[in-house]
Coordinates of N, CA, C and O in Angstrom, one line a residue:
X354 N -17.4 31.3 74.5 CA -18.2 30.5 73.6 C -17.2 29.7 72.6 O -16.4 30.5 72.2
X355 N -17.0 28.2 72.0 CA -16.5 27.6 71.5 C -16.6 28.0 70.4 O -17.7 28.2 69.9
X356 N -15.1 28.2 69.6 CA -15.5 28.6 68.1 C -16.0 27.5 67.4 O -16.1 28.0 66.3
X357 N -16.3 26.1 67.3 CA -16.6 25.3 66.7 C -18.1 25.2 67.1 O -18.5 24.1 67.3
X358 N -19.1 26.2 67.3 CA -20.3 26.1 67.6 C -20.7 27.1 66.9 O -20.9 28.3 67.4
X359 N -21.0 26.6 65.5 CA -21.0 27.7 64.1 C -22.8 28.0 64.5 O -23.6 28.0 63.5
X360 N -23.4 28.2 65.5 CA -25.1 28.6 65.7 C -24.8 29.6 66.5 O -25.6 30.4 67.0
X361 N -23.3 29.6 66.7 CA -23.2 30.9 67.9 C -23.7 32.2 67.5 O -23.1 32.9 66.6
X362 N -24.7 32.6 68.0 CA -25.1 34.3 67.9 C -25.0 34.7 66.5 O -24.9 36.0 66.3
X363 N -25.0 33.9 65.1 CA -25.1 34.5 63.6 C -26.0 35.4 64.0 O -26.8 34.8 64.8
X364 N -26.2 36.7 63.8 CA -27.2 37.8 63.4 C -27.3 38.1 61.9 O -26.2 38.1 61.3
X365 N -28.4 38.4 61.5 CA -28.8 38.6 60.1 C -27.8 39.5 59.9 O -27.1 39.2 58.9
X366 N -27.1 41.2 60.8 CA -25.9 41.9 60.7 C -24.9 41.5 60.6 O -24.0 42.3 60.4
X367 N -24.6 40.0 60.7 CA -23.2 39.6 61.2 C -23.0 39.4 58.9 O -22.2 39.7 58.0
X368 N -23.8 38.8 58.9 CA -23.8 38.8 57.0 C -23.2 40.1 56.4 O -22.1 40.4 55.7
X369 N -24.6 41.2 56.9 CA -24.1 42.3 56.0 C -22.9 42.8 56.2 O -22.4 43.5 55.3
X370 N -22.3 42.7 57.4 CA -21.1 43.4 57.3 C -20.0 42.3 57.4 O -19.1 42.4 58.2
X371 N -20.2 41.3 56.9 CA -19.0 40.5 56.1 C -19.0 40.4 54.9 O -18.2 39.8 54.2
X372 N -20.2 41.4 54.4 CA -20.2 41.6 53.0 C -19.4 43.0 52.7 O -18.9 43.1 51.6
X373 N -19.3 43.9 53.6 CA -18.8 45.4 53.8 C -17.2 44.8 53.7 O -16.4 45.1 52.9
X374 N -16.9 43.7 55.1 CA -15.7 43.2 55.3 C -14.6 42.5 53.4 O -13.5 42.5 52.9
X375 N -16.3 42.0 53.1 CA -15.5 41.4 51.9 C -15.1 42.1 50.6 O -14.4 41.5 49.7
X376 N -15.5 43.4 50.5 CA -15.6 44.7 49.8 C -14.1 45.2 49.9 O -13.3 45.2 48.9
X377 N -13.8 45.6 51.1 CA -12.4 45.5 51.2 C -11.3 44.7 51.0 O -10.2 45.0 50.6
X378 N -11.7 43.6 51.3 CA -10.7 42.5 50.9 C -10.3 42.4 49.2 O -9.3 42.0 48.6
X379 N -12.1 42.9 48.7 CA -11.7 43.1 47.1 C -11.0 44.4 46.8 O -10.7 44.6 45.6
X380 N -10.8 45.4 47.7 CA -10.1 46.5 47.4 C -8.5 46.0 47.5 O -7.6 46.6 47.0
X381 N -8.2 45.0 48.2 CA -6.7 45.0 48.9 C -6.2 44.0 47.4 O -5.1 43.9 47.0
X382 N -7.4 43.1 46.8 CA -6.7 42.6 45.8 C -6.5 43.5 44.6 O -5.5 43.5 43.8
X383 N -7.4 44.2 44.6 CA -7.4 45.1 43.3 C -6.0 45.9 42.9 O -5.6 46.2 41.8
X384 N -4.9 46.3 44.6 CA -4.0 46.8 44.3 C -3.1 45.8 44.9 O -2.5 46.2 45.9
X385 N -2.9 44.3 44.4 CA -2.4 43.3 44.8 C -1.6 43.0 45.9 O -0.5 42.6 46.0
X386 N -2.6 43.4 47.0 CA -2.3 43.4 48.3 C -2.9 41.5 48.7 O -3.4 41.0 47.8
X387 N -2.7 41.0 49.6 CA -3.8 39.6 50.1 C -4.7 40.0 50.4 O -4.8 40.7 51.4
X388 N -6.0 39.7 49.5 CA -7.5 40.1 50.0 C -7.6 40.0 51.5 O -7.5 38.8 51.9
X389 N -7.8 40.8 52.4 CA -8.5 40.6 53.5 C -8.8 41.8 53.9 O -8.1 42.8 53.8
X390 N -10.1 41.9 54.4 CA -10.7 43.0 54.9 C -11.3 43.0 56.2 O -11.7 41.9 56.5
X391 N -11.5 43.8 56.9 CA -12.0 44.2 58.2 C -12.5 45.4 58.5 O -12.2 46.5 58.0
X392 N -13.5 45.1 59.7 CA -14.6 46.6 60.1 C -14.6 46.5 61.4 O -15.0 45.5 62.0
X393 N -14.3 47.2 61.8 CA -15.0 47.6 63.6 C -16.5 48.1 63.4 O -16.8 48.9 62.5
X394 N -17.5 47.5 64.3 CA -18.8 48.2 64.3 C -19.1 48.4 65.7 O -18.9 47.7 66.7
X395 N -19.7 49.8 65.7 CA -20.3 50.1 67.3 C -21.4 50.7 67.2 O -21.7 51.7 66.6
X396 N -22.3 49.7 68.0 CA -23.9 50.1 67.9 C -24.4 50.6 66.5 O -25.0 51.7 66.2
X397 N -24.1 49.7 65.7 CA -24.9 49.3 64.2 C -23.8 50.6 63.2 O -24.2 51.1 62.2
X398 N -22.4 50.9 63.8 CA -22.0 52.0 62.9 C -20.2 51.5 62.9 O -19.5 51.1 63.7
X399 N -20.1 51.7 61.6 CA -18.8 51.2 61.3 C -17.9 52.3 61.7 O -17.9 53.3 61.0
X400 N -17.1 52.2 62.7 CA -15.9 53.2 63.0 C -14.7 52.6 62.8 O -14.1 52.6 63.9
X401 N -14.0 51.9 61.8 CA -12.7 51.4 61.3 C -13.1 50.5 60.7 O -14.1 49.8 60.9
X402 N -12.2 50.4 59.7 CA -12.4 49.4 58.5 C -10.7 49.2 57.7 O -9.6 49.7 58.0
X403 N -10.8 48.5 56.9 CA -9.2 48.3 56.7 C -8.9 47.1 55.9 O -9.3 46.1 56.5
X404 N -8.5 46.9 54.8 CA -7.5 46.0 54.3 C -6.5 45.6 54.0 O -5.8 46.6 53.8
X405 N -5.9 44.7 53.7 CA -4.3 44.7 54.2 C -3.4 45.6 53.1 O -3.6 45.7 51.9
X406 N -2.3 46.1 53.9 CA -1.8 47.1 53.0 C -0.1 46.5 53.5 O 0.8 47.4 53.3
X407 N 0.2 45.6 53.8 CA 1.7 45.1 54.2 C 3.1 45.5 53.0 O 4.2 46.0 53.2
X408 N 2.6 45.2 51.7 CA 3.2 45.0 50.6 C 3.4 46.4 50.1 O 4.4 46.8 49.5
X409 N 2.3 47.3 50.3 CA 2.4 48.8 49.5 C 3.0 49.8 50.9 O 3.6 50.9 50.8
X410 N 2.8 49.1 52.1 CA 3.2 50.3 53.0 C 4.7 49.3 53.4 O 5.6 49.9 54.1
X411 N 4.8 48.5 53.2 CA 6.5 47.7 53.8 C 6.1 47.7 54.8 O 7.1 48.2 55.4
X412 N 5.1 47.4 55.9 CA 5.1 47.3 57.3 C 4.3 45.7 57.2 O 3.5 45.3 56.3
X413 N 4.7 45.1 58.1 CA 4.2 43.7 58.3 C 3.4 44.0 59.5 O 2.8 43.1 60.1
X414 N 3.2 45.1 59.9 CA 2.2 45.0 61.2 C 0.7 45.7 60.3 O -0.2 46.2 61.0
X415 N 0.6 45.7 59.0 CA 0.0 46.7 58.5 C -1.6 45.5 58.1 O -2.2 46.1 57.3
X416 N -2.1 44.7 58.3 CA -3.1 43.4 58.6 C -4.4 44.7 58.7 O -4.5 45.8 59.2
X417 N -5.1 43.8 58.0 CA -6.9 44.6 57.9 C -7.2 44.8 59.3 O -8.0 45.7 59.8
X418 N -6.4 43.7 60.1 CA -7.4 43.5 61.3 C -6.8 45.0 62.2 O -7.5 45.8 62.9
X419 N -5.6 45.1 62.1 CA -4.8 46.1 62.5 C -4.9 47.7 62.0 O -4.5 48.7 62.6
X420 N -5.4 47.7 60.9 CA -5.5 48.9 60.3 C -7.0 49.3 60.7 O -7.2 50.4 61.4
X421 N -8.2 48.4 60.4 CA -9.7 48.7 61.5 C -9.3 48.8 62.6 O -9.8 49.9 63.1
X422 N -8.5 48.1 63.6 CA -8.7 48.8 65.2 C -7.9 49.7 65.0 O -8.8 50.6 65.0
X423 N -6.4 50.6 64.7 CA -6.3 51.5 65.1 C -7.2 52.1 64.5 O -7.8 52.6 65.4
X424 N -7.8 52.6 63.2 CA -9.2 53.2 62.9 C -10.0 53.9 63.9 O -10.4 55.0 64.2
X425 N -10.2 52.5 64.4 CA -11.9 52.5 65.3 C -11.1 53.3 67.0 O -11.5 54.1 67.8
X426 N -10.0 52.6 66.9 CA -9.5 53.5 68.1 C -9.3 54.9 68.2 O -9.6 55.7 69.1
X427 N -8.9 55.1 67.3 CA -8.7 57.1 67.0 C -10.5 57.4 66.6 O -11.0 58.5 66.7
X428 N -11.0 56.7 66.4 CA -12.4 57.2 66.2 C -13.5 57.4 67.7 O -14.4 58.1 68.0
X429 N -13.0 56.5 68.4 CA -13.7 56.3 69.7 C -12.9 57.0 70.9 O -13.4 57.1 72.0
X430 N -11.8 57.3 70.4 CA -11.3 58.6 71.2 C -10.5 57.4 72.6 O -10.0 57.9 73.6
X431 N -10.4 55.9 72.2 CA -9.9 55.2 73.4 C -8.9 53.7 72.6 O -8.6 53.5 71.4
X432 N -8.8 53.2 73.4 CA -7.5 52.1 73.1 C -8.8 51.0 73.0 O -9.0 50.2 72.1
X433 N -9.6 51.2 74.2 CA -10.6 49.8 74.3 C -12.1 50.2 73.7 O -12.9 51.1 73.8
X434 N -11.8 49.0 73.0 CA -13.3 49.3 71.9 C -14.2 48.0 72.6 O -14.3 46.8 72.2
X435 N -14.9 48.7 74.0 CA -15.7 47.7 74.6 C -17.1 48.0 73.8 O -17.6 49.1 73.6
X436 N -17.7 47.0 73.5 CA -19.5 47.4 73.1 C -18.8 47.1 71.2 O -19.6 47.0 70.3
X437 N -17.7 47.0 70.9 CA -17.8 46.8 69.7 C -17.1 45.2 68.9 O -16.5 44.3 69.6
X438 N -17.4 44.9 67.3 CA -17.5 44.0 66.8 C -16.0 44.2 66.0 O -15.6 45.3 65.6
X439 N -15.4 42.9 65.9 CA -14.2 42.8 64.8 C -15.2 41.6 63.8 O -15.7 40.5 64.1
X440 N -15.2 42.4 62.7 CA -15.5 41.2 61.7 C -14.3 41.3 60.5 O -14.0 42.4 60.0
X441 N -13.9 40.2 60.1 CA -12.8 40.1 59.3 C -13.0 38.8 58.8 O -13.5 37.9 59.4
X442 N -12.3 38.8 57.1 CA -12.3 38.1 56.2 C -12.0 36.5 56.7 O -12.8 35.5 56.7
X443 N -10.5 36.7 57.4 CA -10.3 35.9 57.5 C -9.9 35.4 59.2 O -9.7 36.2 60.1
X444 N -9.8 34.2 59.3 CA -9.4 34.0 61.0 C -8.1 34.7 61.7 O -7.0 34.1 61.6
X445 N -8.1 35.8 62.4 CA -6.9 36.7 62.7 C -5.3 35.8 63.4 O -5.0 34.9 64.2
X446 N -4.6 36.6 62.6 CA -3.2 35.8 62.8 C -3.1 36.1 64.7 O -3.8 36.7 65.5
X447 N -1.8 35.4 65.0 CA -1.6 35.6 66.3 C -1.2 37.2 67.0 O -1.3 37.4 68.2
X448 N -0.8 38.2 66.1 CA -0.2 39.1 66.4 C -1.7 40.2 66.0 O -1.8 41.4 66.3
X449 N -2.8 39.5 65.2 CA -4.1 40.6 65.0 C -5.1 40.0 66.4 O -5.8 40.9 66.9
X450 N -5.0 38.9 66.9 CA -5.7 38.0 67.9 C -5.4 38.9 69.3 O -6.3 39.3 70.0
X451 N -4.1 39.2 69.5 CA -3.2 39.9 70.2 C -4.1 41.5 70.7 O -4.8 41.8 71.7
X452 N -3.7 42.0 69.7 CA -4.6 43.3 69.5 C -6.0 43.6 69.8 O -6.5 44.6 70.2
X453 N -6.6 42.1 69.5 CA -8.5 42.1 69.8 C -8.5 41.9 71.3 O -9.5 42.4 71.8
X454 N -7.3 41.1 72.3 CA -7.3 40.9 73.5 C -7.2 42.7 73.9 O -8.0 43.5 74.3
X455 N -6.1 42.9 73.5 CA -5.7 44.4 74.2 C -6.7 45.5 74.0 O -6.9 46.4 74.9
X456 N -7.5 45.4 72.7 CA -8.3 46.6 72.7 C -9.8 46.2 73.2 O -10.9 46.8 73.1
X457 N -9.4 44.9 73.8 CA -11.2 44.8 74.6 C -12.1 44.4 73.8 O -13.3 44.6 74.2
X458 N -12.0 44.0 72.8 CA -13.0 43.8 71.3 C -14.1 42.7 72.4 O -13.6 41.7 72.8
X459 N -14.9 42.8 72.6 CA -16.1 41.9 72.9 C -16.5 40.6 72.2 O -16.6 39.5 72.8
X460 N -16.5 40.8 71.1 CA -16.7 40.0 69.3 C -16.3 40.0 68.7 O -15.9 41.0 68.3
X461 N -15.9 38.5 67.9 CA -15.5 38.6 67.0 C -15.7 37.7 65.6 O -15.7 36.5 65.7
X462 N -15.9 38.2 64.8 CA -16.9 37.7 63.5 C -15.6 37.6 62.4 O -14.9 38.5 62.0
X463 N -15.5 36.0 62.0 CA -14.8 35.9 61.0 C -14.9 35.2 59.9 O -15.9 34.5 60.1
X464 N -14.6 34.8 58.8 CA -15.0 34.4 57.5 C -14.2 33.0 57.3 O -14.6 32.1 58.0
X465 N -13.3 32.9 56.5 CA -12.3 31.5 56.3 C -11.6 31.4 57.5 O -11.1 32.3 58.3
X466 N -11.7 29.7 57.6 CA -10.3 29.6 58.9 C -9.0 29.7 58.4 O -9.0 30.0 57.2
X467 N -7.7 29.7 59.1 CA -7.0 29.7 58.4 C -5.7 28.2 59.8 O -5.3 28.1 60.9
X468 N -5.9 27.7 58.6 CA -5.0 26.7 59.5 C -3.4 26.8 59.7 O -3.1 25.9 60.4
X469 N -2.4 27.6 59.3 CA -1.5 27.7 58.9 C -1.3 28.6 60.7 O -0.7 28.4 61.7
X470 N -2.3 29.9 60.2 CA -1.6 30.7 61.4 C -2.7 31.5 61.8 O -2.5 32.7 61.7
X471 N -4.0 31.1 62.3 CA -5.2 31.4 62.7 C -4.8 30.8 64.5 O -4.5 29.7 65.0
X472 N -5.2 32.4 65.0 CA -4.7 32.7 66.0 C -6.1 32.2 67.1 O -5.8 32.2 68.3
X473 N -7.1 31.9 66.9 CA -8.6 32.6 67.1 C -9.2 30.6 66.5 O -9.9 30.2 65.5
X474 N -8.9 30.0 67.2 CA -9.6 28.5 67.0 C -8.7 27.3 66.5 O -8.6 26.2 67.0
X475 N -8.0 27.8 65.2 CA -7.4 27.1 64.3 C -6.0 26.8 64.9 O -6.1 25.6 65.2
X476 N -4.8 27.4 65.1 CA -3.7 26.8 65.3 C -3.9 26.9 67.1 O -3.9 25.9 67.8
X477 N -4.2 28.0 67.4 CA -4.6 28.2 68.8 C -6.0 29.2 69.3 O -6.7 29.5 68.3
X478 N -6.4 29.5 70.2 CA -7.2 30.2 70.7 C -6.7 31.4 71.8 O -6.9 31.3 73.0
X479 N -6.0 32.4 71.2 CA -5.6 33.6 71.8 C -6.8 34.4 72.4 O -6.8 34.7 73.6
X480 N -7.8 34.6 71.6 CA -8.6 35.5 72.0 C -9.8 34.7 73.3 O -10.6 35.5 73.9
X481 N -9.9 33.7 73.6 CA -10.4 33.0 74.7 C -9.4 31.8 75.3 O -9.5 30.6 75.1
X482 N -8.5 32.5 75.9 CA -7.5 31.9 76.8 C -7.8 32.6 78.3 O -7.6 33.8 78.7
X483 N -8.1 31.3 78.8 CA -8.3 31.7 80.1 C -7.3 32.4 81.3 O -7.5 32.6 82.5
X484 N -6.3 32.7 80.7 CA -5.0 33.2 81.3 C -5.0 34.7 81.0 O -4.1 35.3 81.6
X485 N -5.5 35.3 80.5 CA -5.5 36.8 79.6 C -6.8 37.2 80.6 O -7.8 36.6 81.0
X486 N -6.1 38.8 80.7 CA -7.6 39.4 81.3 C -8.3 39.4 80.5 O -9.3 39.9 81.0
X487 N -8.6 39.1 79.3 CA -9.6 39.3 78.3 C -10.5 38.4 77.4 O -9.8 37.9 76.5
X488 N -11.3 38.2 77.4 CA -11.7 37.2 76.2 C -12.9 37.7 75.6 O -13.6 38.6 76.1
X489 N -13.1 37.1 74.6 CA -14.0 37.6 73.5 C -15.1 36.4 72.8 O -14.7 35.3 72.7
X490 N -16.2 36.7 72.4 CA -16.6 35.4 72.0 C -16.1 35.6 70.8 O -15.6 36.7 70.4
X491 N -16.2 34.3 69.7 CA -16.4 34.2 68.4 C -16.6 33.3 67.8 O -16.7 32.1 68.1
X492 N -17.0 34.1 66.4 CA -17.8 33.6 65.5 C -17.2 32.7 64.2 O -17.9 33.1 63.3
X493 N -16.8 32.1 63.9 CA -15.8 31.6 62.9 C -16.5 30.8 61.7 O -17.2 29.8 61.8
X494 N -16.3 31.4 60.5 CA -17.1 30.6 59.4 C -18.2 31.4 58.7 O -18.9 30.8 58.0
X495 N -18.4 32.6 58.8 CA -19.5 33.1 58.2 C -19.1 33.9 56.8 O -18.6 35.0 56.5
X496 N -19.7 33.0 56.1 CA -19.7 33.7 54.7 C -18.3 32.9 54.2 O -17.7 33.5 53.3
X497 N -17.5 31.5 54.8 CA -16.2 30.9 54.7 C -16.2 30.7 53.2 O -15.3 31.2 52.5
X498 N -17.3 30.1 52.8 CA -17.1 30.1 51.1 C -16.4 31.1 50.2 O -15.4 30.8 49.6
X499 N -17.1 32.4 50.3 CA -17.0 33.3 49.6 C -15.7 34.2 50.2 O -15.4 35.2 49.5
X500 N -15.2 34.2 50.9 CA -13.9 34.7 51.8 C -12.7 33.8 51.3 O -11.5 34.2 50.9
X501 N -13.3 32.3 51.5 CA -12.1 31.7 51.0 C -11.4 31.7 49.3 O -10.2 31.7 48.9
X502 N -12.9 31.7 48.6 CA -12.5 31.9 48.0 C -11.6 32.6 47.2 O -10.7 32.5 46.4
X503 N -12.2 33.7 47.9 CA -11.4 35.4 47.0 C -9.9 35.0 47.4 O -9.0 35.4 46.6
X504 N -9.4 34.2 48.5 CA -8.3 33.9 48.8 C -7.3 33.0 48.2 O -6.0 33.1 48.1
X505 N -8.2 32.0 47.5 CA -7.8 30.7 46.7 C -8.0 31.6 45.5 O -7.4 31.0 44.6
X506 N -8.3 32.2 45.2 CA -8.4 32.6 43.5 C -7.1 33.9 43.5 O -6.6 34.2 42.4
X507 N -6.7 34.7 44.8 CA -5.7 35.4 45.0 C -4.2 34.2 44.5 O -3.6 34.4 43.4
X508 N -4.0 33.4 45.1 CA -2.7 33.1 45.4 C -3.0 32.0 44.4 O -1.9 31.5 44.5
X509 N -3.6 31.3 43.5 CA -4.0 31.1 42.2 C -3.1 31.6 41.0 O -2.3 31.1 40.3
X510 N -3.8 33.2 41.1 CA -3.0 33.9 40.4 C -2.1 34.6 40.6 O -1.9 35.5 39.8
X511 N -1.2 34.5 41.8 CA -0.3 34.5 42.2 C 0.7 33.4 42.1 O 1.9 33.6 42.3
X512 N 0.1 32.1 41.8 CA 1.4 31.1 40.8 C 1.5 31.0 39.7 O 2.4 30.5 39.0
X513 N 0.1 31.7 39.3 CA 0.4 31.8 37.3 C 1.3 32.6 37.0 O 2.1 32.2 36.1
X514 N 1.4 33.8 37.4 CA 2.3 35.0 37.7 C 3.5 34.1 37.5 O 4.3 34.1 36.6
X515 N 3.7 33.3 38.9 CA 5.1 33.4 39.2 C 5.8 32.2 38.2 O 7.0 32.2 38.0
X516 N 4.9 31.2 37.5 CA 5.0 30.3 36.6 C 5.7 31.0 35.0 O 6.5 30.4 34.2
X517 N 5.1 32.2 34.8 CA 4.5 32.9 34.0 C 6.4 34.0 33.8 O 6.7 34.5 32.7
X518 N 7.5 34.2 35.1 CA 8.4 34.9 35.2 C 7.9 36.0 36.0 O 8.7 36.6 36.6
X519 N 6.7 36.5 36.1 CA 6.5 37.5 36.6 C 6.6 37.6 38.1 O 6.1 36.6 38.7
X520 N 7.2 38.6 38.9 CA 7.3 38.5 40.0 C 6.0 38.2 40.9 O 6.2 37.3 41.7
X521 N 4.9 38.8 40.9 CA 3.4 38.5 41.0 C 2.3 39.4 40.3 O 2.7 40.2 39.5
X522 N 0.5 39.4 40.5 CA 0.7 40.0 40.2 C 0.6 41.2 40.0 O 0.0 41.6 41.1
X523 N 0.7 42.3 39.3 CA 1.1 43.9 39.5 C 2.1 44.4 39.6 O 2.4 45.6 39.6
X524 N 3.2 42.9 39.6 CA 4.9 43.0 39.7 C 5.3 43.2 41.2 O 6.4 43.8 41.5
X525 N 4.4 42.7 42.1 CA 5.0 42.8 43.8 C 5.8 41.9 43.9 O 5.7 41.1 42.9
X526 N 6.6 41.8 44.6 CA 7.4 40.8 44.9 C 6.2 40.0 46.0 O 5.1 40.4 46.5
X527 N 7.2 38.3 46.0 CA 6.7 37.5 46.5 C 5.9 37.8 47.8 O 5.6 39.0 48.0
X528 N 5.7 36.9 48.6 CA 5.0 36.7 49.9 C 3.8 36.8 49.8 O 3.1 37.3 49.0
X529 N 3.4 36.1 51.1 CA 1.7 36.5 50.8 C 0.8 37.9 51.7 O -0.4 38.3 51.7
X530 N 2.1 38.6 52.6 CA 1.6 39.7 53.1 C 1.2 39.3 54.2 O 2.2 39.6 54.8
X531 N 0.5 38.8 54.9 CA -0.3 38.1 55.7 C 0.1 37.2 56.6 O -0.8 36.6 57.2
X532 N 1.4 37.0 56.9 CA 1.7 35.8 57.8 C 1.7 34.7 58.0 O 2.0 34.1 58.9
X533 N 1.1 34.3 56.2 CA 0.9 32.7 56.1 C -0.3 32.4 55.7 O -0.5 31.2 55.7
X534 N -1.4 33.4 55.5 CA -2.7 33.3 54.9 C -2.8 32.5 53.8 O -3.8 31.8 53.7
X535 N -1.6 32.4 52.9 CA -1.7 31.3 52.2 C -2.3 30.1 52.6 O -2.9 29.5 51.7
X536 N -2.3 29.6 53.6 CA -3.1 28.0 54.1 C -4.1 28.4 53.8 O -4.6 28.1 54.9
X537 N -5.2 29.1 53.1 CA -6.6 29.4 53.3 C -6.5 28.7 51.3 O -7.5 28.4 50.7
X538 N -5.5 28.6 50.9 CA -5.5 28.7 49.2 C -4.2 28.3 48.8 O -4.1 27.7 47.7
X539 N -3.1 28.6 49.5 CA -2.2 29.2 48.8 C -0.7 27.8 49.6 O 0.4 27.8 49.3

């Protein structure tokens, strides 16, 4: 399904849990992580959830989208989470895009594009490339206002900070965690 065909399959659920998704993303700012959040759902039940934790754990593979599937994978007892949903903040980078092919993700439900390094429509289309045993439909744009936001008001005050002498803020050092999520804001 073309991600530019924003009528694709919205479900009244696809909201509420980009509101669940956005919940986390407000957790990952609270400890000045890059807002972004994500949920695995299988048959109406959240088994992984996750926001980005790169900056507090020093791992760059540590992405919301990465931290919900391994979740949902140790929860489902398998690598392939067939029958279930990725909903996430933002449009998944190429190396979270990667992951949704491998673990079989069926769906995928996302909030802001991200033009910089959006794996999933925007720079390219990893997750429906006809070359890959796998593809997934998706959903791109739900709830983009209020996702982008939380993103543009992150890295916002992330140059006042840095205007300001402070390294950012909460005192992290630079970056945006994310791979370049900055293009959403920043």
């Amino acid at each position: 399904m073309p991600i530019n065909d924003r009528s694709a399959a919205v479900i009244a659920s696809d909201l509420n849990y980009m509101e669940l998704a956005l919940a986390e993303a407000e957790a990952a700012r609270r400890v000045c992580e890059v807002p972004v959040g994500a949920l695995v759902v299988h048959d109406g039940v959240v088994i992984g959830s996750g926001s980005n934790a790169t900056e507090r754990s020093q791992d760059p593979t540590a992405h919301a989208e990465m931290v919900a599937i391994r979740q949902a994978a140790a929860q489902a007892g398998s690598r392939w989470l067939t029958g279930a949903t990725l909903y996430v903040t933002l449009e998944p980078c190429a190396m979270c895009a990667g992951a949704v092919v491998l673990a079989r993700l069926p769906r995928l439900v996302f909030g802001a594009f991200d033009p910089k390094t959006g794996a999933c429509g925007s720079l390219r289309n990893l997750v429906q490339d006809p070359r890959l045993n796998h593809r997934c439909e998706v959903v791109g744009g739900v709830m983009e206002q209020e996702c982008g936001e939380l993103l543009r008001g992150f890295f916002s005050d992330l140059r006042m900070a840095a205007g300001k002498g402070q390294t950012s803020p909460g005192g992290l050092a630079g970056g945006d965690g994310n791979g370049g999520a900055s293009g959403t804001g920043g």
